[in-house]
PDB file of C-alpha atoms in Angstrom:
ATOM      1  CA  MET A 284     114.439 107.235  72.737  1.00  0.00           C
ATOM      2  CA  LEU A 285     112.570 109.540  75.139  1.00  0.00           C
ATOM      3  CA  ASN A 286     110.331 106.678  76.210  1.00  0.00           C
ATOM      4  CA  THR A 287     113.322 104.446  76.840  1.00  0.00           C
ATOM      5  CA  GLY A 288     115.056 107.144  78.875  1.00  0.00           C
ATOM      6  CA  ALA A 289     111.933 107.796  80.950  1.00  0.00           C
ATOM      7  CA  THR A 290     111.491 104.092  81.622  1.00  0.00           C
ATOM      8  CA  ARG A 291     115.110 103.710  82.714  1.00  0.00           C
ATOM      9  CA  ALA A 292     114.837 106.726  85.000  1.00  0.00           C
ATOM     10  CA  LEU A 293     111.727 105.347  86.690  1.00  0.00           C
ATOM     11  CA  ILE A 294     113.280 101.894  87.071  1.00  0.00           C
ATOM     12  CA  LYS A 295     116.288 103.483  88.776  1.00  0.00           C
ATOM     13  CA  LEU A 296     114.016 105.487  91.069  1.00  0.00           C
ATOM     14  CA  GLU A 297     111.976 102.400  91.980  1.00  0.00           C
ATOM     15  CA  LEU A 298     115.111 100.402  92.738  1.00  0.00           C
ATOM     16  CA  VAL A 299     116.451 103.115  95.047  1.00  0.00           C
ATOM     17  CA  ARG A 300     113.095 103.363  96.838  1.00  0.00           C
ATOM     18  CA  ALA A 301     112.889  99.594  97.299  1.00  0.00           C
ATOM     19  CA  LEU A 302     116.404  99.296  98.706  1.00  0.00           C
ATOM     20  CA  ARG A 303     115.866 102.213 101.111  1.00  0.00           C
ATOM     21  CA  ASN A 304     112.749 100.679 102.619  1.00  0.00           C
ATOM     22  CA  ARG A 305     114.440  98.875 105.515  1.00  0.00           C
ATOM     23  CA  LYS A 306     111.207  97.695 107.098  1.00  0.00           C
ATOM     24  CA  PHE A 307     110.067  96.054 103.886  1.00  0.00           C
ATOM     25  CA  LEU A 308     113.518  94.594 103.260  1.00  0.00           C
ATOM     26  CA  PHE A 309     113.479  92.971 106.697  1.00  0.00           C
ATOM     27  CA  PHE A 310     110.009  91.572 106.167  1.00  0.00           C
ATOM     28  CA  SER A 311     110.658  90.221 102.679  1.00  0.00           C
ATOM     29  CA  VAL A 312     114.320  89.151 103.029  1.00  0.00           C
ATOM     30  CA  LEU A 313     114.847  88.014 106.640  1.00  0.00           C
ATOM     31  CA  TYR A 314     111.340  86.966 107.674  1.00  0.00           C
ATOM     32  CA  PRO A 315     111.192  83.880 105.364  1.00  0.00           C
ATOM     33  CA  SER A 316     114.567  82.688 106.674  1.00  0.00           C
ATOM     34  CA  ILE A 317     113.397  83.010 110.279  1.00  0.00           C
ATOM     35  CA  ILE A 318     110.217  81.076 109.485  1.00  0.00           C
ATOM     36  CA  TYR A 319     112.329  78.456 107.713  1.00  0.00           C
ATOM     37  CA  LEU A 320     114.500  77.911 110.784  1.00  0.00           C
ATOM     38  CA  ILE A 321     111.480  77.660 113.075  1.00  0.00           C
ATOM     39  CA  PHE A 322     109.549  75.229 110.880  1.00  0.00           C
ATOM     40  CA  SER A 323     112.503  73.026 109.932  1.00  0.00           C
ATOM     41  CA  SER A 324     113.667  72.761 113.540  1.00  0.00           C
ATOM     42  CA  SER A 325     110.253  71.963 114.970  1.00  0.00           C
ATOM     43  CA  ALA A 326     109.568  69.313 112.328  1.00  0.00           C
ATOM     44  CA  GLY A 327     112.988  67.684 112.529  1.00  0.00           C
ATOM     45  CA  SER A 328     115.333  68.638 109.703  1.00  0.00           C
ATOM     46  CA  ALA A 329     116.544  65.137 108.865  1.00  0.00           C
ATOM     47  CA  GLY A 330     113.121  63.494 108.612  1.00  0.00           C
ATOM     48  CA  LYS A 331     111.597  62.741 105.204  1.00  0.00           C
ATOM     49  CA  VAL A 332     108.457  64.473 103.955  1.00  0.00           C
ATOM     50  CA  ASP A 333     105.596  62.104 103.116  1.00  0.00           C
ATOM     51  CA  GLY A 334     105.315  61.472  99.394  1.00  0.00           C
ATOM     52  CA  SER A 335     108.796  62.823  98.767  1.00  0.00           C
ATOM     53  CA  GLU A 336     112.394  61.676  98.997  1.00  0.00           C
ATOM     54  CA  LEU A 337     113.384  65.077 100.375  1.00  0.00           C
ATOM     55  CA  THR A 338     114.310  65.819 103.951  1.00  0.00           C
ATOM     56  CA  VAL A 339     112.223  68.374 105.819  1.00  0.00           C
ATOM     57  CA  ALA A 340     115.039  70.922 105.635  1.00  0.00           C
ATOM     58  CA  THR A 341     115.434  70.510 101.874  1.00  0.00           C
ATOM     59  CA  TYR A 342     111.694  70.485 101.195  1.00  0.00           C
ATOM     60  CA  LEU A 343     111.017  73.582 103.291  1.00  0.00           C
ATOM     61  CA  MET A 344     113.979  75.427 101.747  1.00  0.00           C
ATOM     62  CA  VAL A 345     112.182  75.723  98.415  1.00  0.00           C
ATOM     63  CA  SER A 346     108.886  76.491 100.178  1.00  0.00           C
ATOM     64  CA  MET A 347     110.340  79.391 102.152  1.00  0.00           C
ATOM     65  CA  ALA A 348     112.400  80.716  99.232  1.00  0.00           C
ATOM     66  CA  SER A 349     109.201  80.766  97.183  1.00  0.00           C
ATOM     67  CA  PHE A 350     107.361  82.377 100.088  1.00  0.00           C
ATOM     68  CA  GLY A 351     110.035  85.068 100.383  1.00  0.00           C
ATOM     69  CA  ALA A 352     109.846  85.872  96.675  1.00  0.00           C
ATOM     70  CA  LEU A 353     106.052  85.940  96.886  1.00  0.00           C
ATOM     71  CA  THR A 354     106.268  88.374  99.800  1.00  0.00           C
ATOM     72  CA  ALA A 355     108.580  90.721  97.928  1.00  0.00           C
ATOM     73  CA  VAL A 356     106.705  90.907  94.643  1.00  0.00           C
ATOM     74  CA  LEU A 357     103.123  90.724  95.882  1.00  0.00           C
ATOM     75  CA  MET A 358     103.059  92.677  99.141  1.00  0.00           C
ATOM     76  CA  GLY A 359     105.383  95.393  97.869  1.00  0.00           C
ATOM     77  CA  ASN A 360     103.734  96.086  94.534  1.00  0.00           C
ATOM     78  CA  SER A 361     100.024  96.075  95.283  1.00  0.00           C
ATOM     79  CA  GLU A 362      99.894  98.542  98.166  1.00  0.00           C
ATOM     80  CA  ARG A 363     102.469 100.910  96.676  1.00  0.00           C
ATOM     81  CA  ILE A 364     100.637 101.107  93.348  1.00  0.00           C
ATOM     82  CA  ALA A 365      97.265 101.704  95.008  1.00  0.00           C
ATOM     83  CA  LYS A 366      98.693 104.539  97.109  1.00  0.00           C
ATOM     84  CA  GLU A 367     100.443 106.101  94.122  1.00  0.00           C
ATOM     85  CA  ARG A 368      97.159 106.099  92.222  1.00  0.00           C
ATOM     86  CA  GLU A 369      95.388 107.882  95.072  1.00  0.00           C
ATOM     87  CA  SER A 370      98.176 110.426  95.569  1.00  0.00           C
ATOM     88  CA  GLY A 371      98.107 111.390  91.900  1.00  0.00           C
ATOM     89  CA  TRP A 372     101.645 110.181  91.212  1.00  0.00           C
ATOM     90  CA  VAL A 373     100.496 107.801  88.465  1.00  0.00           C
ATOM     91  CA  ARG A 374      98.467 110.612  86.879  1.00  0.00           C
ATOM     92  CA  GLN A 375     101.551 112.828  86.844  1.00  0.00           C
ATOM     93  CA  LEU A 376     103.590 110.096  85.194  1.00  0.00           C
ATOM     94  CA  ARG A 377     101.062 109.930  82.373  1.00  0.00           C
ATOM     95  CA  LEU A 378     102.008 113.521  81.488  1.00  0.00           C
ATOM     96  CA  THR A 379     105.612 112.426  80.889  1.00  0.00           C
ATOM     97  CA  PRO A 380     107.003 110.478  77.902  1.00  0.00           C
ATOM     98  CA  LEU A 381     106.824 107.338  80.061  1.00  0.00           C
ATOM     99  CA  PRO A 382     104.693 104.629  78.344  1.00  0.00           C
ATOM    100  CA  GLY A 383     102.255 102.583  80.407  1.00  0.00           C
ATOM    101  CA  ARG A 384     104.324  99.439  79.971  1.00  0.00           C
ATOM    102  CA  GLY A 385     107.318 101.356  81.385  1.00  0.00           C
ATOM    103  CA  TYR A 386     105.483 101.911  84.674  1.00  0.00           C
ATOM    104  CA  VAL A 387     104.605  98.237  84.957  1.00  0.00           C
ATOM    105  CA  LEU A 388     108.163  97.252  83.997  1.00  0.00           C
ATOM    106  CA  ALA A 389     109.631  99.529  86.662  1.00  0.00           C
ATOM    107  CA  LYS A 390     107.401  98.022  89.347  1.00  0.00           C
ATOM    108  CA  THR A 391     108.280  94.508  88.275  1.00  0.00           C
ATOM    109  CA  ALA A 392     112.007  95.250  88.153  1.00  0.00           C
ATOM    110  CA  SER A 393     112.077  96.754  91.645  1.00  0.00           C
ATOM    111  CA  ALA A 394     110.171  93.768  93.039  1.00  0.00           C
ATOM    112  CA  ALA A 395     112.525  91.338  91.326  1.00  0.00           C
ATOM    113  CA  VAL A 396     115.562  93.056  92.846  1.00  0.00           C
ATOM    114  CA  VAL A 397     114.146  92.607  96.347  1.00  0.00           C
ATOM    115  CA  SER A 398     112.991  89.038  95.732  1.00  0.00           C
ATOM    116  CA  LEU A 399     116.448  87.781  94.720  1.00  0.00           C
ATOM    117  CA  PRO A 400     118.083  88.482  98.125  1.00  0.00           C
ATOM    118  CA  ALA A 401     115.135  86.792  99.850  1.00  0.00           C
ATOM    119  CA  ILE A 402     115.761  83.641  97.822  1.00  0.00           C
ATOM    120  CA  VAL A 403     119.535  83.668  98.267  1.00  0.00           C
ATOM    121  CA  VAL A 404     119.345  84.247 102.040  1.00  0.00           C
ATOM    122  CA  VAL A 405     117.011  81.271 102.535  1.00  0.00           C
ATOM    123  CA  PHE A 406     119.338  79.075 100.478  1.00  0.00           C
ATOM    124  CA  ALA A 407     122.374  80.287 102.440  1.00  0.00           C
ATOM    125  CA  VAL A 408     120.686  79.628 105.787  1.00  0.00           C
ATOM    126  CA  ALA A 409     119.661  76.149 104.634  1.00  0.00           C
ATOM    127  CA  ALA A 410     123.163  75.303 103.441  1.00  0.00           C
ATOM    128  CA  VAL A 411     125.042  76.702 106.451  1.00  0.00           C
ATOM    129  CA  LEU A 412     122.721  76.001 109.370  1.00  0.00           C
ATOM    130  CA  LYS A 413     120.708  73.009 108.132  1.00  0.00           C
ATOM    131  CA  HIS A 414     123.469  71.394 106.053  1.00  0.00           C
ATOM    132  CA  VAL A 415     121.405  71.108 102.869  1.00  0.00           C
ATOM    133  CA  ARG A 416     123.676  69.797 100.124  1.00  0.00           C
ATOM    134  CA  LEU A 417     122.979  70.051  96.403  1.00  0.00           C
ATOM    135  CA  ASP A 418     125.109  70.045  93.270  1.00  0.00           C
ATOM    136  CA  ALA A 419     126.304  73.402  91.956  1.00  0.00           C
ATOM    137  CA  TRP A 420     123.976  73.222  88.929  1.00  0.00           C
ATOM    138  CA  GLN A 421     121.014  72.568  91.228  1.00  0.00           C
ATOM    139  CA  TRP A 422     121.726  75.674  93.309  1.00  0.00           C
ATOM    140  CA  LEU A 423     121.979  77.786  90.157  1.00  0.00           C
ATOM    141  CA  ALA A 424     118.901  76.242  88.571  1.00  0.00           C
ATOM    142  CA  LEU A 425     116.891  76.643  91.782  1.00  0.00           C
ATOM    143  CA  THR A 426     117.820  80.311  92.070  1.00  0.00           C
ATOM    144  CA  GLY A 427     116.909  80.980  88.454  1.00  0.00           C
ATOM    145  CA  VAL A 428     113.613  79.081  88.535  1.00  0.00           C
ATOM    146  CA  VAL A 429     112.382  80.565  91.821  1.00  0.00           C
ATOM    147  CA  TRP A 430     113.416  84.064  90.758  1.00  0.00           C
ATOM    148  CA  ALA A 431     111.864  83.810  87.287  1.00  0.00           C
ATOM    149  CA  GLY A 432     108.697  82.246  88.685  1.00  0.00           C
ATOM    150  CA  SER A 433     108.198  85.217  91.005  1.00  0.00           C
ATOM    151  CA  LEU A 434     107.263  87.312  87.942  1.00  0.00           C
ATOM    152  CA  VAL A 435     103.921  85.502  87.895  1.00  0.00           C
ATOM    153  CA  PHE A 436     103.087  86.976  91.289  1.00  0.00           C
ATOM    154  CA  ALA A 437     104.612  90.348  90.419  1.00  0.00           C
ATOM    155  CA  ALA A 438     101.947  90.589  87.703  1.00  0.00           C
ATOM    156  CA  LEU A 439      99.313  89.669  90.293  1.00  0.00           C
ATOM    157  CA  GLY A 440     100.626  92.426  92.573  1.00  0.00           C
ATOM    158  CA  VAL A 441     100.237  95.011  89.798  1.00  0.00           C
ATOM    159  CA  ALA A 442      96.702  93.800  89.103  1.00  0.00           C
ATOM    160  CA  LEU A 443      95.719  94.059  92.784  1.00  0.00           C
ATOM    161  CA  GLY A 444      97.221  97.544  92.950  1.00  0.00           C
ATOM    162  CA  TYR A 445      94.864  98.687  90.209  1.00  0.00           C
ATOM    163  CA  LEU A 446      91.921  96.666  91.463  1.00  0.00           C
ATOM    164  CA  ALA A 447      91.526  98.231  94.906  1.00  0.00           C
ATOM    165  CA  SER A 448      91.927 101.598  96.610  1.00  0.00           C
ATOM    166  CA  GLY A 449      94.703 102.424  99.063  1.00  0.00           C
ATOM    167  CA  ASP A 450      92.579 101.525 102.097  1.00  0.00           C
ATOM    168  CA  ALA A 451      91.134  98.322 100.674  1.00  0.00           C
ATOM    169  CA  VAL A 452      94.210  96.916  98.959  1.00  0.00           C
ATOM    170  CA  ARG A 453      95.994  95.742 102.118  1.00  0.00           C
ATOM    171  CA  PRO A 454      93.285  93.377 103.441  1.00  0.00           C
ATOM    172  CA  ILE A 455      92.633  92.076  99.920  1.00  0.00           C
ATOM    173  CA  THR A 456      96.332  91.452  99.339  1.00  0.00           C
ATOM    174  CA  MET A 457      96.734  89.786 102.735  1.00  0.00           C
ATOM    175  CA  ILE A 458      93.874  87.395 102.017  1.00  0.00           C
ATOM    176  CA  VAL A 459      95.344  86.501  98.628  1.00  0.00           C
ATOM    177  CA  TYR A 460      98.869  86.305 100.058  1.00  0.00           C
ATOM    178  CA  PHE A 461      98.114  83.989 102.966  1.00  0.00           C
ATOM    179  CA  GLY A 462      95.534  82.025 101.002  1.00  0.00           C
ATOM    180  CA  LEU A 463      97.985  81.222  98.209  1.00  0.00           C
ATOM    181  CA  SER A 464     100.769  80.490 100.708  1.00  0.00           C
ATOM    182  CA  LEU A 465      98.774  78.143 102.929  1.00  0.00           C
ATOM    183  CA  LEU A 466      96.711  76.349 100.294  1.00  0.00           C
ATOM    184  CA  GLY A 467      99.671  76.161  97.919  1.00  0.00           C
ATOM    185  CA  GLY A 468     101.674  74.197 100.472  1.00  0.00           C
ATOM    186  CA  LEU A 469     104.345  76.806 101.199  1.00  0.00           C
ATOM    187  CA  TRP A 470     103.844  76.731 104.959  1.00  0.00           C
ATOM    188  CA  MET A 471     103.309  72.984 105.269  1.00  0.00           C
ATOM    189  CA  PRO A 472     103.512  70.051 102.856  1.00  0.00           C
ATOM    190  CA  SER A 473     100.318  69.740 100.833  1.00  0.00           C
ATOM    191  CA  THR A 474     100.589  65.957 101.341  1.00  0.00           C
ATOM    192  CA  SER A 475      99.336  66.566 104.894  1.00  0.00           C
ATOM    193  CA  PHE A 476      96.084  68.061 103.543  1.00  0.00           C
ATOM    194  CA  PRO A 477      92.851  66.084 103.152  1.00  0.00           C
ATOM    195  CA  GLN A 478      92.634  64.553  99.684  1.00  0.00           C
ATOM    196  CA  TRP A 479      89.999  67.005  98.460  1.00  0.00           C
ATOM    197  CA  LEU A 480      92.230  69.922  99.487  1.00  0.00           C
ATOM    198  CA  GLN A 481      95.246  68.320  97.812  1.00  0.00           C
ATOM    199  CA  ASP A 482      93.252  68.144  94.590  1.00  0.00           C
ATOM    200  CA  ILE A 483      92.563  71.880  94.815  1.00  0.00           C
ATOM    201  CA  ALA A 484      96.140  72.775  95.778  1.00  0.00           C
ATOM    202  CA  LYS A 485      97.545  71.139  92.639  1.00  0.00           C
ATOM    203  CA  TRP A 486      95.892  73.823  90.517  1.00  0.00           C
ATOM    204  CA  LEU A 487      97.180  76.795  92.500  1.00  0.00           C
ATOM    205  CA  PRO A 488     100.143  78.766  91.082  1.00  0.00           C
ATOM    206  CA  THR A 489     101.995  78.715  94.408  1.00  0.00           C
ATOM    207  CA  HIS A 490     101.882  74.914  94.509  1.00  0.00           C
ATOM    208  CA  ALA A 491     103.171  74.693  90.929  1.00  0.00           C
ATOM    209  CA  TYR A 492     105.798  77.339  91.702  1.00  0.00           C
ATOM    210  CA  ALA A 493     107.341  75.376  94.576  1.00  0.00           C
ATOM    211  CA  ALA A 494     106.926  72.069  92.715  1.00  0.00           C
ATOM    212  CA  LEU A 495     109.311  73.240  89.986  1.00  0.00           C
ATOM    213  CA  GLY A 496     111.999  73.849  92.589  1.00  0.00           C
ATOM    214  CA  ARG A 497     111.438  70.506  94.257  1.00  0.00           C
ATOM    215  CA  ALA A 498     111.755  68.753  90.901  1.00  0.00           C
ATOM    216  CA  ILE A 499     115.229  70.290  90.562  1.00  0.00           C
ATOM    217  CA  GLU A 500     116.138  69.173  94.089  1.00  0.00           C
ATOM    218  CA  GLN A 501     115.187  65.601  93.194  1.00  0.00           C
ATOM    219  CA  ASN A 502     116.958  65.778  89.835  1.00  0.00           C
ATOM    220  CA  GLN A 503     113.667  65.219  88.018  1.00  0.00           C
ATOM    221  CA  ALA A 504     112.010  66.828  85.022  1.00  0.00           C
ATOM    222  CA  PRO A 505     109.281  69.342  85.957  1.00  0.00           C
ATOM    223  CA  HIS A 506     105.685  68.207  85.548  1.00  0.00           C
ATOM    224  CA  ALA A 507     103.903  69.609  82.509  1.00  0.00           C
ATOM    225  CA  GLN A 508     100.893  70.480  84.671  1.00  0.00           C
ATOM    226  CA  ASP A 509     102.991  72.718  86.937  1.00  0.00           C
ATOM    227  CA  ILE A 510     104.457  74.585  83.966  1.00  0.00           C
ATOM    228  CA  ALA A 511     100.991  74.961  82.436  1.00  0.00           C
ATOM    229  CA  VAL A 512      99.478  76.269  85.683  1.00  0.00           C
ATOM    230  CA  LEU A 513     102.195  78.920  86.021  1.00  0.00           C
ATOM    231  CA  ALA A 514     101.974  79.915  82.344  1.00  0.00           C
ATOM    232  CA  VAL A 515      98.188  80.274  82.422  1.00  0.00           C
ATOM    233  CA  SER A 516      98.371  82.157  85.738  1.00  0.00           C
ATOM    234  CA  PHE A 517     100.903  84.603  84.312  1.00  0.00           C
ATOM    235  CA  VAL A 518      98.742  85.250  81.246  1.00  0.00           C
ATOM    236  CA  LEU A 519      95.672  85.817  83.429  1.00  0.00           C
ATOM    237  CA  PHE A 520      97.443  88.060  85.959  1.00  0.00           C
ATOM    238  CA  ALA A 521      99.352  90.083  83.347  1.00  0.00           C
ATOM    239  CA  GLY A 522      96.249  90.386  81.173  1.00  0.00           C
ATOM    240  CA  GLY A 523      94.211  91.490  84.166  1.00  0.00           C
ATOM    241  CA  ALA A 524      96.865  94.046  85.131  1.00  0.00           C
ATOM    242  CA  ALA A 525      96.927  95.463  81.581  1.00  0.00           C
ATOM    243  CA  TRP A 526      93.125  95.656  81.431  1.00  0.00           C
ATOM    244  CA  LEU A 527      92.880  97.359  84.829  1.00  0.00           C
ATOM    245  CA  TYR A 528      95.640  99.784  83.871  1.00  0.00           C
ATOM    246  CA  ARG A 529      93.794 100.805  80.710  1.00  0.00           C
ATOM    247  CA  LYS A 530      90.548 101.092  82.653  1.00  0.00           C
ATOM    248  CA  ASP A 531      92.245 103.337  85.225  1.00  0.00           C
ATOM    249  CA  THR A 532      93.712 105.451  82.424  1.00  0.00           C
ATOM    250  CA  LEU A 533      90.275 106.031  80.897  1.00  0.00           C
ATOM    251  CA  LYS A 534      88.933 107.142  84.286  1.00  0.00           C
ATOM    252  CA  ALA A 535      91.679 109.731  84.581  1.00  0.00           C
TER     253      ALA A 535
END
């Protein structure tokens, strides 16, 4: 009971901290929508994307919603965790009844709360300003899939937070963040890549993440490979986060 109460208290604290961080909220919630408007307008919203039956506006909507969720769960978690380790905050929490999984759960929950508005805002901008039209079930399914899929990258954010120090975590996270975004086809359709790069992109979690959303948009069943890539990525990232957490605990 004490552990449950401590976990709930930390989750509440993390949620309040996340919602008070206006700079981060702007970056994670509004920034993807702005990028969406710029990219969809410059490429011509009504044109079709090569290798897809989707218009540019519809295709990029899932890309930028996924990018916004990635921003919220990856950029927010990694740097905050690394700084809390250096400040001694994590060490103090270990003296409380809070279990280790409670700390990870609190970080994931706070990231998920911020990622949901980022997804919804991109969808709203696409529907209102770019006239993207989908059935009601598709909107609901898209929101659920993109939101749930962000947990894969939340686990990666926790792992990076325990992998690097406060000074080193930002450049490492930025490299991972932009690398996954660009190579995974979130900033531009992967069909525009050279064939050898397309072959690599298909095995990246960001590519699989956006592909699930695009399958819903086209009223198709998701590809088994995309589900497998995300599942394996989550196991690797979560396992790495757990191992690094235990390693950090032994150091303390």
